[in-house]
PDB file of C-alpha atoms in Angstrom:
ATOM      1  CA  MET L 368       0.154  -0.248  -0.016  1.00 85.00           C
ATOM      2  CA  LEU L 369       1.340   3.622  -0.683  1.00 94.00           C
ATOM      3  CA  PRO L 370       1.291   6.280   1.791  1.00 96.00           C
ATOM      4  CA  LYS L 371      -2.092   8.660   1.529  1.00 94.00           C
ATOM      5  CA  ASP L 372       0.369  11.787   2.236  1.00 96.00           C
ATOM      6  CA  PRO L 373       2.417  13.370  -0.711  1.00 95.00           C
ATOM      7  CA  ALA L 374       5.701  13.891  -0.057  1.00 95.00           C
ATOM      8  CA  MET L 375       6.092  10.429   1.266  1.00 97.00           C
ATOM      9  CA  LEU L 376       4.344   9.556  -1.958  1.00 98.00           C
ATOM     10  CA  LEU L 377       6.933  11.366  -3.913  1.00 98.00           C
ATOM     11  CA  SER L 378       9.240   9.587  -2.066  1.00 98.00           C
ATOM     12  CA  VAL L 379       8.252   6.006  -2.116  1.00 98.00           C
ATOM     13  CA  VAL L 380       7.099   6.525  -6.075  1.00 98.00           C
ATOM     14  CA  ASN L 381      10.777   7.808  -7.460  1.00 98.00           C
ATOM     15  CA  THR L 382      12.126   5.751  -5.003  1.00 98.00           C
ATOM     16  CA  LYS L 383      10.529   2.462  -6.717  1.00 98.00           C
ATOM     17  CA  LEU L 384      10.707   3.723  -9.523  1.00 98.00           C
ATOM     18  CA  ARG L 385      14.457   4.721  -9.523  1.00 98.00           C
ATOM     19  CA  ASP L 386      15.585   0.958  -8.217  1.00 98.00           C
ATOM     20  CA  GLU L 387      12.439  -1.591  -9.224  1.00 98.00           C
ATOM     21  CA  PHE L 388      11.031  -0.446 -12.613  1.00 98.00           C
ATOM     22  CA  SER L 389      11.954   1.138 -16.061  1.00 98.00           C
ATOM     23  CA  SER L 390       8.755   2.973 -16.869  1.00 98.00           C
ATOM     24  CA  LEU L 391       5.899   4.773 -14.475  1.00 98.00           C
ATOM     25  CA  GLU L 392       3.579   2.636 -17.003  1.00 98.00           C
ATOM     26  CA  GLU L 393       5.580  -0.399 -15.370  1.00 98.00           C
ATOM     27  CA  PHE L 394       5.757   0.364 -11.386  1.00 98.00           C
ATOM     28  CA  CYS L 395       1.087   0.979 -11.586  1.00 98.00           C
ATOM     29  CA  ALA L 396       0.884  -2.685 -13.433  1.00 98.00           C
ATOM     30  CA  ALA L 397       2.916  -3.668 -10.860  1.00 97.00           C
ATOM     31  CA  MET L 398       1.347  -1.925  -7.689  1.00 97.00           C
ATOM     32  CA  ASN L 399      -2.170  -1.510  -8.940  1.00 97.00           C
ATOM     33  CA  VAL L 400      -2.430   2.027  -9.382  1.00 97.00           C
ATOM     34  CA  GLU L 401      -4.450   4.278 -11.620  1.00 97.00           C
ATOM     35  CA  GLU L 402      -1.384   6.081 -13.181  1.00 98.00           C
ATOM     36  CA  THR L 403      -3.798   9.052 -14.129  1.00 98.00           C
ATOM     37  CA  ALA L 404      -4.364   9.324 -10.032  1.00 97.00           C
ATOM     38  CA  LEU L 405      -0.566   9.298  -8.959  1.00 98.00           C
ATOM     39  CA  ARG L 406      -0.516  12.074 -11.707  1.00 98.00           C
ATOM     40  CA  GLN L 407      -2.843  13.857 -10.211  1.00 97.00           C
ATOM     41  CA  THR L 408      -1.743  13.808  -6.747  1.00 97.00           C
ATOM     42  CA  LEU L 409       1.669  14.661  -7.165  1.00 97.00           C
ATOM     43  CA  GLY L 410       0.961  16.894  -9.932  1.00 97.00           C
ATOM     44  CA  ALA L 411      -1.284  18.950  -7.486  1.00 95.00           C
ATOM     45  CA  VAL L 412       2.144  19.686  -5.079  1.00 96.00           C
ATOM     46  CA  GLY L 413       4.209  20.547  -8.162  1.00 97.00           C
ATOM     47  CA  TYR L 414       5.736  17.705  -8.920  1.00 98.00           C
ATOM     48  CA  GLN L 415       5.875  15.984 -13.170  1.00 98.00           C
ATOM     49  CA  TYR L 416       6.700  12.906 -14.362  1.00 98.00           C
ATOM     50  CA  ASP L 417       9.743  12.865 -16.181  1.00 98.00           C
ATOM     51  CA  ALA L 418      10.057   9.361 -18.604  1.00 97.00           C
ATOM     52  CA  VAL L 419      13.744  10.408 -19.925  1.00 97.00           C
ATOM     53  CA  GLN L 420      14.815   9.900 -16.207  1.00 97.00           C
ATOM     54  CA  ASN L 421      11.913   7.935 -14.998  1.00 98.00           C
ATOM     55  CA  GLN L 422      11.005  10.108 -12.116  1.00 98.00           C
ATOM     56  CA  PHE L 423       8.665  12.451 -10.838  1.00 98.00           C
ATOM     57  CA  LYS L 424      10.216  16.395 -10.776  1.00 98.00           C
ATOM     58  CA  SER L 425       9.532  19.349  -9.775  1.00 96.00           C
ATOM     59  CA  SER L 426       7.666  21.588 -12.236  1.00 87.00           C
ATOM     60  CA  ILE L 427       7.915  24.618 -10.737  1.00 75.00           C
TER      61      ILE L 427
END
């Protein structure tokens, strides 16, 4: 289960993307998470997914 707190969520997602998954799509499928919802949650706190670096980065 992923954390609800956006800061903790960001940390967990980026760590898993770095260490375990080659794409956000792969991560979402394995974790049974809706990609759109994850993007919206992290986007609401100023982070966007960067496919080239395979991580969420600050969009500010």
